[in-house]
Every structure is written in structure tokens, then in C-alpha cells.
């Protein structure tokens, strides 16, 4: 197998089975004599993902702490701004970019984590999303050589194809989820990690088209009908998308009764649910379900069960059991109603607790009362 075919096969396999990305990147680092290889996704407002081989969690946390994705402090991103017409950039481009930085904070970061050298490319650049590819080298590794950059160029071509293939597969999965949403009467919008609207139910579409609605989708992004509401929506999305943030946020949003902003209509309840994430996703799968409900209306049991499935990844059986527990039925009554054994119920309840983050039945009842009440 020649080199080009080796990398084509490696990155294609990673696209089809994203759990292989770590090995594929580590293999590239080894082949080029580099300490680390990196794949990073940058959105308009946040880092979508940042995969670095042989990196301790502190390095990734430190990068976010210094807000290292800005061109005025990060010489790698600055080099892309200056010489982005070239496919692969390396240390000569970094040297040029360093002179224009407003701060040494990223240089100090590179010194702390031993990544002063390397080379890079942009695999994908589109509105609101950039995916970068890089070798990160230590002082001991030294600057990249013509040979290491030749290998990186072969991998770059293969990685471009692999990334586009995985994105296509993720978007296909989003379309399938969107098709499933079509059967739901609840007003639901799916948003990815970059804050892009991916799919919505017909009810959500009608809500946005209605003058009385409180949400709008413009350019693939969610907005409120006032600047204040938009800021609240952005904060809620950011909090739920952030792995260290909330798994659920709720807003009560109303719109002004007249064009001058006087008075308010009856508010809608807008819930933001963090969805279960697949590891090694490029960010084009749903990360948040946004559900809009009239404050005075309750959903029916079937819709509530499907919403729990969407929000927490509960199976149909688990969602039904959760609703019965929330409705006050004892476990003996549930086994009779569901015609299941005590052991089956025990396993389902354990799964419900794990998926919802609850430890006790009382917590689950309060959670569901808050979400569905």
C-alpha cells in the first residue's frame, strides 16, 4: 500500500467510525516525528471541538481559559489570516505572524505545553464553522522538515475527504432525526454545537412564521423578537452546549403587544435540553433541543414521552415508566400496568436515573414536574 492510499484509507475509516480519529491522528504524529497532531473546530462564538493527541485535559482547558482562538493572540490563526491562500502553513508563517500579536499569552501557552513548532491547514471553511488540521511539535521535535511537511500534505488531502464524508453522514443523520420530528406536534427545534439550526417540527415552523411567536430563525441562527430576548437565548444555548454547564435551561419569553415595545403578550415557555452527544462528532449532529410551549397548555402523554426520549435519550419503555413514576404510581402498580417483571422495572429505573442525572425517585418526579408541568 503506497503512502497516499494509506492515509486515504485511515481517514476514510475514521469518518465511518469516528472512534478511530484518536488512532489516526496519533499515527500521523508518529509518522512525522511530532509530539502531537490536532483537529480543531472553531465556530462563530465557541470552540466546537479540539482533539489533540497525547494532550492532558489541562492543556485543552488552558486553551479555553486564555480564549486562545483569536487571531490577535494566536499566531497559528493569525498566520492563516495573513497567508491563508497557501494550503499548508508552517514555522516561517508563524514567525511572520508573531510580530503583530497584541499579547504574549498564547506564546506563553505554547511554552507551558511545549508546542512552539508545527504546520497546519484548513480542511473546511464555511459560514460559522472552520475545521483546522495541524502538527504540534516540541522544542525537542524541532521545526518541521520538508519530509514531515510532505507526509502532512498527503494526510491533509485524505483528511479533507474524510472530514467531508463524516459531515455528510452527520447531516444525513440530522435529516433522519428531522423526519422523526415531523410526526411530533410539539414545537421543537434542533440546534448543533455551533448554534446552527438543523431541523424543526412543523409546529415550530408555524410558530416562527406567526406574528405572535417569540422565536425566529434567521441565517440558520435562533433570535428572539427583541435584543434582550436574543441575548437570553444566546446565553441559554451557550450554557447548555457547554459540557460544564446546565443540562436544561428554561426561559419565559413574551413579545411586545405593540410596535413601540409597550406591554407584553402572554409568555411562552422555551426549554433548552442538552442532547446526548456522540464522542468524536464534528459538530453537525444535534446538541440541543429547543421546545416552545404555551405557558398555559400541557402536552399529552405520548408527546411528553417522545420529548423525554429526545431530551434524555430514554427508550419508549423508559419514558413511559418515568411518566408513570411522575404520576405517582408505585412500582407494584407500574409492573402491573406495563406487564413487566420487577427485575425489568429495576433495570429500566436504573437506566432512567443514569440518563436524567437523578439519584432518587423524588428527584425524578421534581425534574419531570418542572419540565412537563
Tab-separated table of C-alpha atoms in Angstrom:
chain	number	residue	atom	x	y	z
A	1	UNK	CA	0.000	0.000	0.000
A	2	UNK	CA	1.546	3.370	-1.018
A	3	UNK	CA	1.613	6.324	1.374
A	4	UNK	CA	-1.253	8.252	-0.200
A	5	UNK	CA	-3.531	5.218	-0.144
A	6	UNK	CA	-2.558	4.504	3.475
A	7	UNK	CA	-3.731	7.941	4.595
A	8	UNK	CA	-6.842	7.828	2.405
A	9	UNK	CA	-7.831	4.542	3.999
A	10	UNK	CA	-7.030	5.769	7.525
A	11	UNK	CA	-9.110	8.931	7.294
A	12	UNK	CA	-11.957	7.208	5.475
A	13	UNK	CA	-12.101	4.619	8.249
A	14	UNK	CA	-12.179	7.446	10.829
A	15	UNK	CA	-15.078	9.111	9.006
A	16	UNK	CA	-17.059	5.865	9.039
A	17	UNK	CA	-16.090	5.022	12.625
A	18	UNK	CA	-15.262	8.295	14.434
A	19	UNK	CA	-13.825	6.428	17.410
A	20	UNK	CA	-10.770	5.837	15.166
A	21	UNK	CA	-9.873	9.543	14.959
A	22	UNK	CA	-7.586	9.325	18.003
A	23	UNK	CA	-5.534	6.486	16.497
A	24	UNK	CA	-5.437	8.125	13.065
A	25	UNK	CA	-4.131	11.421	14.455
A	26	UNK	CA	-1.635	9.638	16.718
A	27	UNK	CA	-0.400	7.636	13.719
A	28	UNK	CA	0.192	10.861	11.793
A	29	UNK	CA	2.098	12.377	14.709
A	30	UNK	CA	4.320	9.281	14.901
A	31	UNK	CA	4.973	9.213	11.148
A	32	UNK	CA	6.098	12.853	11.163
A	33	UNK	CA	8.157	12.710	14.351
A	34	UNK	CA	5.778	15.114	16.065
A	35	UNK	CA	4.643	15.048	19.676
A	36	UNK	CA	1.022	15.782	18.761
A	37	UNK	CA	-1.480	16.077	15.942
A	38	UNK	CA	-4.623	18.167	16.165
A	39	UNK	CA	-8.069	18.517	14.624
A	40	UNK	CA	-9.987	21.579	15.823
A	41	UNK	CA	-13.392	23.027	15.012
A	42	UNK	CA	-13.995	26.737	15.564
A	43	UNK	CA	-17.448	28.312	15.412
A	44	UNK	CA	-18.516	31.940	15.457
A	45	UNK	CA	-18.680	32.068	19.237
A	46	UNK	CA	-17.055	28.925	20.585
A	47	UNK	CA	-14.714	26.010	20.026
A	48	UNK	CA	-16.824	23.169	18.616
A	49	UNK	CA	-14.216	20.504	19.344
A	50	UNK	CA	-10.480	20.307	19.956
A	51	UNK	CA	-8.846	16.909	19.542
A	52	UNK	CA	-5.140	16.806	20.366
A	53	UNK	CA	-3.236	13.544	20.671
A	54	UNK	CA	-1.313	12.910	23.901
A	55	UNK	CA	-2.773	16.056	25.468
A	56	UNK	CA	-3.773	16.154	29.109
A	57	UNK	CA	-7.161	17.732	29.893
A	58	UNK	CA	-5.450	20.739	31.460
A	59	UNK	CA	-3.971	21.741	28.085
A	60	UNK	CA	-7.417	21.920	26.476
A	61	UNK	CA	-8.886	23.700	29.497
A	62	UNK	CA	-5.980	26.148	29.488
A	63	UNK	CA	-6.597	26.925	25.795
A	64	UNK	CA	-10.212	27.789	26.524
A	65	UNK	CA	-9.219	29.728	29.640
A	66	UNK	CA	-6.952	32.083	27.634
A	67	UNK	CA	-9.617	32.265	24.883
A	68	UNK	CA	-6.923	31.146	22.502
A	69	UNK	CA	-8.960	31.031	19.294
A	70	UNK	CA	-8.427	34.712	18.390
A	71	UNK	CA	-6.078	35.898	15.655
A	72	UNK	CA	-4.751	38.821	17.692
A	73	UNK	CA	-3.113	36.484	20.229
A	74	UNK	CA	-2.781	33.126	18.398
A	75	UNK	CA	-0.006	33.132	15.802
A	76	UNK	CA	-1.392	29.998	14.161
A	77	UNK	CA	-4.742	31.648	13.442
A	78	UNK	CA	-3.028	34.950	12.593
A	79	UNK	CA	-0.839	33.142	10.033
A	80	UNK	CA	-3.987	31.831	8.379
A	81	UNK	CA	-5.322	35.376	8.095
A	82	UNK	CA	-2.059	36.580	6.505
A	83	UNK	CA	-1.171	33.656	4.221
A	84	UNK	CA	-4.414	31.704	4.008
A	85	UNK	CA	-4.114	31.485	0.236
A	86	UNK	CA	-1.488	28.768	0.739
A	87	UNK	CA	-2.670	25.269	1.576
A	88	UNK	CA	-0.118	24.425	4.253
A	89	UNK	CA	1.459	26.913	6.642
A	90	UNK	CA	4.439	26.283	8.924
A	91	UNK	CA	7.017	27.964	11.146
A	92	UNK	CA	8.113	30.590	8.607
A	93	UNK	CA	4.498	31.804	8.507
A	94	UNK	CA	4.287	31.686	12.312
A	95	UNK	CA	7.406	33.873	12.610
A	96	UNK	CA	5.800	36.484	10.365
A	97	UNK	CA	2.527	36.425	12.305
A	98	UNK	CA	4.100	36.720	15.763
A	99	UNK	CA	5.236	40.297	15.192
A	100	UNK	CA	1.636	41.548	15.002
A	101	UNK	CA	0.241	39.843	18.128
A	102	UNK	CA	-1.190	42.151	20.799
A	103	UNK	CA	-0.244	39.805	23.641
A	104	UNK	CA	2.225	37.033	24.523
A	105	UNK	CA	-0.470	34.976	26.242
A	106	UNK	CA	-0.629	32.305	23.515
A	107	UNK	CA	3.178	32.232	23.197
A	108	UNK	CA	3.329	31.524	26.924
A	109	UNK	CA	0.647	28.851	26.495
A	110	UNK	CA	2.789	27.168	23.807
A	111	UNK	CA	5.806	27.301	26.109
A	112	UNK	CA	3.843	25.756	29.004
A	113	UNK	CA	2.564	22.902	26.864
A	114	UNK	CA	5.615	22.520	24.629
A	115	UNK	CA	4.016	23.187	21.233
A	116	UNK	CA	6.057	26.077	19.739
A	117	UNK	CA	6.520	24.498	16.291
A	118	UNK	CA	4.423	22.720	13.677
A	119	UNK	CA	2.442	23.094	10.487
A	120	UNK	CA	-1.236	23.403	9.673
A	121	UNK	CA	-4.011	23.554	7.105
A	122	UNK	CA	-7.709	24.412	6.952
A	123	UNK	CA	-9.784	21.405	5.962
A	124	UNK	CA	-13.111	23.204	5.867
A	125	UNK	CA	-14.127	26.854	5.866
A	126	UNK	CA	-17.763	27.850	5.652
A	127	UNK	CA	-20.058	30.339	7.313
A	128	UNK	CA	-19.882	29.901	11.061
A	129	UNK	CA	-17.506	26.927	11.008
A	130	UNK	CA	-13.820	26.254	10.394
A	131	UNK	CA	-12.043	22.914	10.818
A	132	UNK	CA	-8.278	23.087	11.205
A	133	UNK	CA	-5.659	20.344	10.987
A	134	UNK	CA	-2.164	20.580	12.470
A	135	UNK	CA	1.038	19.045	13.736
A	136	UNK	CA	2.124	20.419	17.113
A	137	UNK	CA	5.831	19.961	17.811
A	138	UNK	CA	8.041	20.464	20.851
A	139	UNK	CA	11.478	22.104	21.032
A	140	UNK	CA	12.904	18.603	21.107
A	141	UNK	CA	10.994	17.648	17.935
A	142	UNK	CA	12.322	20.812	16.314
A	143	UNK	CA	10.825	22.678	13.409
A	144	UNK	CA	9.057	20.741	10.696
A	145	UNK	CA	11.214	19.441	7.873
A	146	UNK	CA	10.409	19.156	4.187
A	147	UNK	CA	9.861	15.433	4.747
A	148	UNK	CA	7.449	15.901	7.677
A	149	UNK	CA	5.523	18.508	5.671
A	150	UNK	CA	5.402	16.148	2.667
A	151	UNK	CA	3.761	13.462	4.827
A	152	UNK	CA	1.432	16.058	6.341
A	153	UNK	CA	0.396	17.174	2.831
A	154	UNK	CA	-0.580	13.600	1.927
A	155	UNK	CA	-2.558	13.287	5.154
A	156	UNK	CA	-4.134	16.709	4.558
A	157	UNK	CA	-5.647	15.610	1.235
A	158	UNK	CA	-7.018	12.448	2.827
A	159	UNK	CA	-8.296	14.301	5.897
A	160	UNK	CA	-10.240	16.777	3.718
A	161	UNK	CA	-12.108	13.891	2.137
A	162	UNK	CA	-12.629	12.155	5.481
A	163	UNK	CA	-13.986	15.260	7.198
A	164	UNK	CA	-16.420	15.977	4.368
A	165	UNK	CA	-17.559	12.367	4.420
A	166	UNK	CA	-18.222	12.424	8.169
A	167	UNK	CA	-20.050	15.767	7.935
A	168	UNK	CA	-22.252	14.346	5.181
A	169	UNK	CA	-23.045	11.337	7.367
A	170	UNK	CA	-23.816	13.554	10.377
A	171	UNK	CA	-26.079	15.778	8.286
A	172	UNK	CA	-27.810	12.694	6.906
A	173	UNK	CA	-28.438	11.591	10.492
A	174	UNK	CA	-29.788	15.046	11.279
A	175	UNK	CA	-32.183	14.763	8.337
A	176	UNK	CA	-33.385	11.424	9.658
A	177	UNK	CA	-33.968	12.940	13.093
A	178	UNK	CA	-35.751	15.835	11.425
A	179	UNK	CA	-38.011	13.346	9.676
A	180	UNK	CA	-38.832	11.748	13.024
A	181	UNK	CA	-39.666	15.189	14.422
A	182	UNK	CA	-42.172	15.683	11.648
A	183	UNK	CA	-44.588	13.367	13.434
A	184	UNK	CA	-44.468	15.367	16.665
A	185	UNK	CA	-46.994	18.099	17.338
A	186	UNK	CA	-44.699	19.744	19.906
A	187	UNK	CA	-42.834	22.854	18.716
A	188	UNK	CA	-39.242	21.575	18.692
A	189	UNK	CA	-36.045	22.932	17.114
A	190	UNK	CA	-32.723	21.065	16.951
A	191	UNK	CA	-29.523	23.093	17.249
A	192	UNK	CA	-25.948	21.841	16.800
A	193	UNK	CA	-22.886	22.665	18.920
A	194	UNK	CA	-22.065	25.703	16.795
A	195	UNK	CA	-25.538	27.135	17.442
A	196	UNK	CA	-26.867	26.367	13.966
A	197	UNK	CA	-30.488	25.373	13.488
A	198	UNK	CA	-30.533	21.908	11.931
A	199	UNK	CA	-34.146	20.735	11.898
A	200	UNK	CA	-37.518	21.628	13.365
A	201	UNK	CA	-41.063	20.353	13.574
A	202	UNK	CA	-43.845	21.803	11.501
A	203	UNK	CA	-45.262	23.292	14.693
A	204	UNK	CA	-42.004	25.183	15.305
A	205	UNK	CA	-42.046	26.466	11.725
A	206	UNK	CA	-45.587	27.740	12.206
A	207	UNK	CA	-44.622	29.383	15.500
A	208	UNK	CA	-41.780	31.267	13.844
A	209	UNK	CA	-43.987	32.386	10.972
A	210	UNK	CA	-46.713	33.563	13.364
A	211	UNK	CA	-46.561	37.233	14.300
A	212	UNK	CA	-47.340	36.212	17.880
A	213	UNK	CA	-44.334	33.862	18.027
A	214	UNK	CA	-41.333	34.601	20.242
A	215	UNK	CA	-38.572	32.871	18.251
A	216	UNK	CA	-37.184	33.478	14.779
A	217	UNK	CA	-34.629	31.568	12.686
A	218	UNK	CA	-32.514	33.951	10.591
A	219	UNK	CA	-29.479	32.764	8.674
A	220	UNK	CA	-29.625	29.424	10.431
A	221	UNK	CA	-29.496	31.017	13.912
A	222	UNK	CA	-32.097	31.500	16.632
A	223	UNK	CA	-33.208	35.003	17.544
A	224	UNK	CA	-35.795	36.488	19.852
A	225	UNK	CA	-38.135	39.285	18.867
A	226	UNK	CA	-36.166	41.780	20.989
A	227	UNK	CA	-32.433	42.271	21.516
A	228	UNK	CA	-32.824	41.349	25.179
A	229	UNK	CA	-34.583	38.082	24.259
A	230	UNK	CA	-31.847	37.252	21.742
A	231	UNK	CA	-29.181	37.754	24.403
A	232	UNK	CA	-31.116	35.475	26.777
A	233	UNK	CA	-31.415	32.814	24.049
A	234	UNK	CA	-27.677	33.026	23.294
A	235	UNK	CA	-26.851	32.636	26.992
A	236	UNK	CA	-29.189	29.666	27.401
A	237	UNK	CA	-27.791	27.917	24.314
A	238	UNK	CA	-24.212	28.575	25.399
A	239	UNK	CA	-24.873	27.244	28.886
A	240	UNK	CA	-26.499	24.029	27.651
A	241	UNK	CA	-23.927	23.423	24.894
A	242	UNK	CA	-21.060	23.888	27.380
A	243	UNK	CA	-20.170	20.474	28.804
A	244	UNK	CA	-19.698	22.047	32.218
A	245	UNK	CA	-22.979	23.931	32.039
A	246	UNK	CA	-26.614	23.058	32.637
A	247	UNK	CA	-28.367	20.123	31.005
A	248	UNK	CA	-31.584	22.169	30.927
A	249	UNK	CA	-32.466	25.851	30.864
A	250	UNK	CA	-35.888	27.486	30.715
A	251	UNK	CA	-36.857	30.946	29.514
A	252	UNK	CA	-40.231	32.658	29.634
A	253	UNK	CA	-40.367	34.781	26.506
A	254	UNK	CA	-43.094	37.200	25.522
A	255	UNK	CA	-43.306	39.728	22.720
A	256	UNK	CA	-44.343	43.398	22.995
A	257	UNK	CA	-48.038	43.971	22.423
A	258	UNK	CA	-47.380	46.865	20.054
A	259	UNK	CA	-44.663	48.004	17.678
A	260	UNK	CA	-43.397	50.592	20.160
A	261	UNK	CA	-42.451	47.859	22.638
A	262	UNK	CA	-45.213	48.630	25.118
A	263	UNK	CA	-46.766	45.854	27.179
A	264	UNK	CA	-46.257	42.116	26.704
A	265	UNK	CA	-48.323	39.259	25.348
A	266	UNK	CA	-48.809	36.035	27.285
A	267	UNK	CA	-45.372	34.383	27.598
A	268	UNK	CA	-44.253	31.145	26.002
A	269	UNK	CA	-42.138	28.659	27.903
A	270	UNK	CA	-38.949	27.899	25.948
A	271	UNK	CA	-36.936	24.920	27.212
A	272	UNK	CA	-33.372	24.143	26.152
A	273	UNK	CA	-32.382	20.472	26.634
A	274	UNK	CA	-28.839	19.190	26.178
A	275	UNK	CA	-28.928	16.097	23.974
A	276	UNK	CA	-26.678	13.088	24.409
A	277	UNK	CA	-23.531	13.600	22.332
A	278	UNK	CA	-21.582	11.093	20.319
A	279	UNK	CA	-17.870	11.259	21.023
A	280	UNK	CA	-15.719	12.350	18.078
A	281	UNK	CA	-18.518	14.237	16.346
A	282	UNK	CA	-17.539	17.112	14.044
A	283	UNK	CA	-20.405	19.117	15.481
A	284	UNK	CA	-23.085	18.636	12.834
A	285	UNK	CA	-25.322	16.448	14.970
A	286	UNK	CA	-27.982	17.937	17.272
A	287	UNK	CA	-26.631	19.196	20.593
A	288	UNK	CA	-29.714	20.996	21.939
A	289	UNK	CA	-33.456	20.517	21.618
A	290	UNK	CA	-35.355	23.789	21.972
A	291	UNK	CA	-39.016	23.238	22.852
A	292	UNK	CA	-41.603	26.028	22.730
A	293	UNK	CA	-44.838	25.643	24.665
A	294	UNK	CA	-47.696	27.907	25.563
A	295	UNK	CA	-47.310	28.620	29.265
A	296	UNK	CA	-50.943	27.625	29.906
A	297	UNK	CA	-51.034	24.378	27.931
A	298	UNK	CA	-49.797	20.900	28.812
A	299	UNK	CA	-48.640	18.316	26.322
A	300	UNK	CA	-50.342	14.945	26.062
A	301	UNK	CA	-48.703	11.810	27.461
A	302	UNK	CA	-47.466	10.476	24.105
A	303	UNK	CA	-45.853	13.799	23.260
A	304	UNK	CA	-44.301	14.000	26.723
A	305	UNK	CA	-42.843	10.512	26.311
A	306	UNK	CA	-41.327	11.398	22.940
A	307	UNK	CA	-39.940	14.622	24.347
A	308	UNK	CA	-38.243	12.699	27.165
A	309	UNK	CA	-36.784	10.352	24.587
A	310	UNK	CA	-35.404	13.282	22.625
A	311	UNK	CA	-34.121	15.213	25.639
A	312	UNK	CA	-32.553	12.396	27.657
A	313	UNK	CA	-32.189	9.506	25.236
A	314	UNK	CA	-34.812	7.435	27.054
A	315	UNK	CA	-36.272	4.492	25.186
A	316	UNK	CA	-40.031	4.427	24.654
A	317	UNK	CA	-40.407	1.969	27.540
A	318	UNK	CA	-38.181	4.022	29.856
A	319	UNK	CA	-40.060	7.239	29.051
A	320	UNK	CA	-43.377	5.541	29.803
A	321	UNK	CA	-42.077	4.258	33.143
A	322	UNK	CA	-40.685	7.715	34.009
A	323	UNK	CA	-44.081	9.303	33.365
A	324	UNK	CA	-45.854	6.684	35.463
A	325	UNK	CA	-43.445	7.298	38.356
A	326	UNK	CA	-44.011	11.049	37.984
A	327	UNK	CA	-47.739	10.373	38.008
A	328	UNK	CA	-47.497	8.850	41.486
A	329	UNK	CA	-47.824	5.134	40.665
A	330	UNK	CA	-45.999	2.688	42.899
A	331	UNK	CA	-43.542	0.206	41.414
A	332	UNK	CA	-46.014	-2.612	42.028
A	333	UNK	CA	-48.674	-0.711	40.093
A	334	UNK	CA	-46.232	0.012	37.254
A	335	UNK	CA	-45.268	-3.643	36.850
A	336	UNK	CA	-48.968	-4.492	36.604
A	337	UNK	CA	-49.805	-1.685	34.158
A	338	UNK	CA	-46.755	-2.391	31.978
A	339	UNK	CA	-46.997	-6.176	32.405
A	340	UNK	CA	-43.296	-6.454	33.188
A	341	UNK	CA	-41.258	-8.182	35.894
A	342	UNK	CA	-39.779	-6.463	38.928
A	343	UNK	CA	-36.295	-7.083	37.533
A	344	UNK	CA	-37.157	-5.437	34.189
A	345	UNK	CA	-38.566	-2.420	36.017
A	346	UNK	CA	-35.490	-2.213	38.232
A	347	UNK	CA	-33.201	-2.126	35.179
A	348	UNK	CA	-35.381	0.486	33.446
A	349	UNK	CA	-35.454	2.735	36.518
A	350	UNK	CA	-31.680	2.440	36.857
A	351	UNK	CA	-31.293	3.493	33.209
A	352	UNK	CA	-33.701	6.406	33.730
A	353	UNK	CA	-31.669	7.665	36.699
A	354	UNK	CA	-28.403	7.396	34.746
A	355	UNK	CA	-29.752	9.237	31.703
A	356	UNK	CA	-31.527	12.017	33.584
A	357	UNK	CA	-28.825	12.522	36.221
A	358	UNK	CA	-31.234	11.756	39.075
A	359	UNK	CA	-30.296	9.669	42.107
A	360	UNK	CA	-33.685	9.238	43.746
A	361	UNK	CA	-37.284	8.880	42.683
A	362	UNK	CA	-38.199	12.165	44.350
A	363	UNK	CA	-35.605	13.977	42.204
A	364	UNK	CA	-37.034	12.404	39.065
A	365	UNK	CA	-40.594	13.419	39.979
A	366	UNK	CA	-39.479	17.020	40.598
A	367	UNK	CA	-37.500	17.099	37.346
A	368	UNK	CA	-40.396	15.862	35.229
A	369	UNK	CA	-42.869	18.135	37.010
A	370	UNK	CA	-40.632	21.076	36.170
A	371	UNK	CA	-40.062	20.078	32.546
A	372	UNK	CA	-43.550	18.924	31.646
A	373	UNK	CA	-45.740	20.724	34.141
